[in-house]
Amino acid sequence: MSWADRLWMSIRHIRGRLVESILVISATAIGVALVAAMFAFIRSYDRQTDYLLSHPAYREITVEVVGNETEITEAAVRFDASVSRAIALGTDDLIRARAGVAAVDHGYLADADRFVVGAPWTAGNRTAIAGQLGAIGGTGGIAGGGATGGRGQAVGAAEGQTRTDGEAALTLPGGATGGRAGTAEMDPEQMRAQFEALLGTDGDDAAVVSELPVDAFSGYRVTGEFFDAYGLRAAAGTVFTNEDIEAGNQVIVLGHDLARTLFPDSTAIGTRVRLGIQTYTVVGVLAPTGVRSIETGAAFDRLGFVPNAAAQVQFAGRAISFQRPTRTLRFAIDDSSRLDAAVQQLTLFFDSEYGPGTTRVTASLDALTTERQKLSRILAVVLFLAAAALFIASINLFNLMLMRVIKRTRGIGISRAIGASRREIFRQFINESACMSLTGAAIGLLLAPVAYGLLRTSLIADIGAVDLMNWLYFVVGAALALAVSVLFGVYPARQAGRVDASLAIRSE
Amino acid sequence: MITLEGIAKTYDLGSSTVTALRGIDLTIDRGEFLTVMGPSGSGKSTLLHILGILDSADEGRYLLEDNDLTTLSDAELSRIRNEHFGFVFQSFNLFNEFSALENVMFPLMYAGVRGSQRRDRARALLVDVGLEHRMGHYPNMMSGGEQQRVAIARALANNPSLILADEPTGNLPSDKGEEILQILEGLNRDGVTIVMVTHDDRLGARGSRCIRLRDGVVESDTRRAA
Ligand SMILES: Nc1ncnc2c1ncn2[C@@H]1O[C@H](COP(=O)(O)OP(=O)(O)OP(=O)(O)O)[C@@H](O)[C@H]1O
Ligand SMILES: [Mg+2]
């Protein structure tokens, strides 16, 4: 009997009992879909984990002031706040820690930001903006700088830091100690005039690009060693250094794709662009890189990078810095086996600087590891459930086939009488159950991406870096599930082969 | 053609045993029309199943054309059943999920006859038994006589040399039974050996030889003068 004949018989028998067959096929499809989806999913998950482990962000160690969290998700009542407000981490901490902690290879600031493209200054908008700044200043957004030469200069005073939370704060460095004194003395109208004068000094308007193809783009405010730590190098021009930042150079480095977008026809280097109220000169365009932001998934190729420091301009006879507050110092190591040593040394350093317990040193890898362990456990449970679904479907198939063997016992006897061997009977039944398994597996394979999508959206964030759809793994998973399903057909088919023909024919 | 030597068959019922056949010696010659008679439970069906190698004896030897069948594998025995034997049963035993034509095609399928050849042969067989108008019908749409004729067509699919019939007319009214018997007689005239179990003395007398079983032994063996 040929394979095609057996298939024909199987189809006839399945059609003869269509409803129960469809139910079993559906159950198998679901089981196969879940197993295949889990198979592909675990593969993606592993690849994502590998990607994250190799990501520069996970060679980072962050240092933060304890109790300085301003997220609303944090407990509102924090009695240690008074302690933390006295401490503000800044670039000078970075510099001293780099000098004092041997295990660390890079130290930098990196704060995500969004840059809104502004028009070149004109007499009209200058007045308007100065008016807005004056209004902000009047409500206390401008703070008199902290201790001279101290850590306050680069980061802004504690006052501005806690209140503005991400808004640009204005710092008057080297000025009066004593917090708000500087603002309290100035009325809004006076301040507006001052600002107008200030903005008017902002160099050569004509050189600023007046039109860019985008309204805004994302990026980071960073310091020099960020580029080393992330392995970013300039394809054209140069990346900026800590010296540039100290000198107060308003420069920007563009990601490869961003440069193409902003300047499709001309070279970007040397161009001046206005972002917010600041004018930047493009000094470098990065070579293409595979790095993406861990937080947003954005490709670094599409980001811009500006100095994370005070934008110093002369204002009322003094230098004034525009700056967003820094909460987190970042250190990185090139060799992750030194991670523990680096964490230890940094903890020691900051404890001796500010006293034990005032700063928190965290290896982001630890957070990743913890998160991944939790996820792995969830995945294990989901995998177990998927396997259970397949198992139950297979048991249903098993029962169905066993029932059919019993119902068709007489038919088996007849087949044997007209020339079917035990082996042939076995093959007929295994063919029939395999037909149902295969149909189920085929449908399951089509459903697998849907199940996969559900798993992914509910379990891991798409960081965009890993190609998450891998048909090979779907197919391998489905094939494995199919094998399981087929295996469950073996026992009933063997029972069919064992039927005593003589007895079967006598049975009425 | 077939020689049985000391064939015995005992069924084990767990607590007790039933001896269906005890020491059957029987030689069947090519071209015989052998009828098997005897009271219910005397072992007629058991003997027929052993002759058709659907069942195996506990004791004794089975020689088919001087070949001892006891040493053959299941696949080889199945092939012999398929190619050399044809079964006809009292209760027709057709596959109810398949049409008359498909039923007749099964033995051809097991023999490896392909496609259109298989179909043509099955059609011809059904025409021979007078069912050219019932080919696509399913067994439960046919009368008993028609079903039995399909069964005979199926038994003849591979040109068997031996037909084993277990009360083929038992479920049929006498006129339909007569039709079946005439078909079998016609086959016998064409040289097919026939072994037929029957309860009907008149039918038993129609064969060329009649054996009577009682309690698993051959009680009498009479040949009719040709
Ligand atoms: N599978 C079995 N298990 C146990 N006993 C069996 C089995 N098959 C047959 N027998 C017994 O063997 C004996 C012979 O049975 P068999 O079917 O050969 O009789 P028979 O002559 O064909 O009877 P009938 O005319 O009623 O068909 C009977 O006593 C029967 O009960
Ligand atoms: Mg009987």
XYZ file of C-alpha atoms in Angstrom, chain A residues 1-2 5 8-9 12-13 408 410-411 413-424 428 500-502 505-506 508, chain B residues 11 45-46 49 54-55 74-75 78 81-82 87 89 91 93-95 97-99 102 106-107 109-110 114 118 138 154:
58
model
C 0.000 0.000 0.000
C 1.463 3.303 -1.010
C -3.219 5.414 -0.418
C -6.324 8.941 1.246
C -7.642 6.508 3.846
C -11.551 9.607 4.620
C -11.526 8.536 8.246
C -12.640 0.022 14.241
C -13.746 -5.195 13.403
C -12.526 -3.151 10.446
C -9.905 -7.691 11.413
C -11.408 -7.319 7.941
C -8.331 -5.483 6.690
C -6.144 -8.240 8.005
C -8.354 -10.859 6.315
C -8.010 -9.158 2.951
C -4.258 -8.853 3.238
C -3.116 -6.093 5.593
C -0.166 -7.031 7.792
C 0.114 -5.883 11.396
C 2.716 -3.425 10.227
C 0.363 -2.064 7.593
C -2.497 3.308 8.716
C -6.301 -10.289 16.968
C -7.837 -10.550 13.502
C -9.787 -13.707 14.171
C -13.964 -10.589 12.860
C -16.061 -12.701 15.234
C -20.446 -8.346 16.349
C -8.990 -20.801 23.850
C -15.380 -20.980 12.180
C -12.212 -21.734 14.100
C -9.902 -18.956 10.395
C -6.260 -15.390 10.322
C -5.607 -17.460 13.388
C 3.217 -11.907 9.629
C 4.028 -9.922 6.486
C -0.613 -11.381 5.071
C -4.056 -14.018 2.474
C -4.065 -11.076 0.133
C -12.930 -14.424 2.635
C -18.525 -13.842 5.928
C -22.304 -10.649 8.171
C -18.007 -7.378 6.795
C -17.715 -4.522 4.342
C -16.115 -1.196 5.294
C -17.225 4.219 5.440
C -16.285 3.268 1.889
C -18.307 2.746 -1.272
C -13.698 1.318 -2.778
C -8.878 -2.510 -0.880
C -7.282 -5.920 -1.555
C -4.466 -1.548 -2.774
C -2.765 -3.945 -0.361
C -1.995 1.246 -8.815
C -7.075 -0.786 -9.591
C -22.246 2.655 0.512
C -13.768 -8.060 -2.930
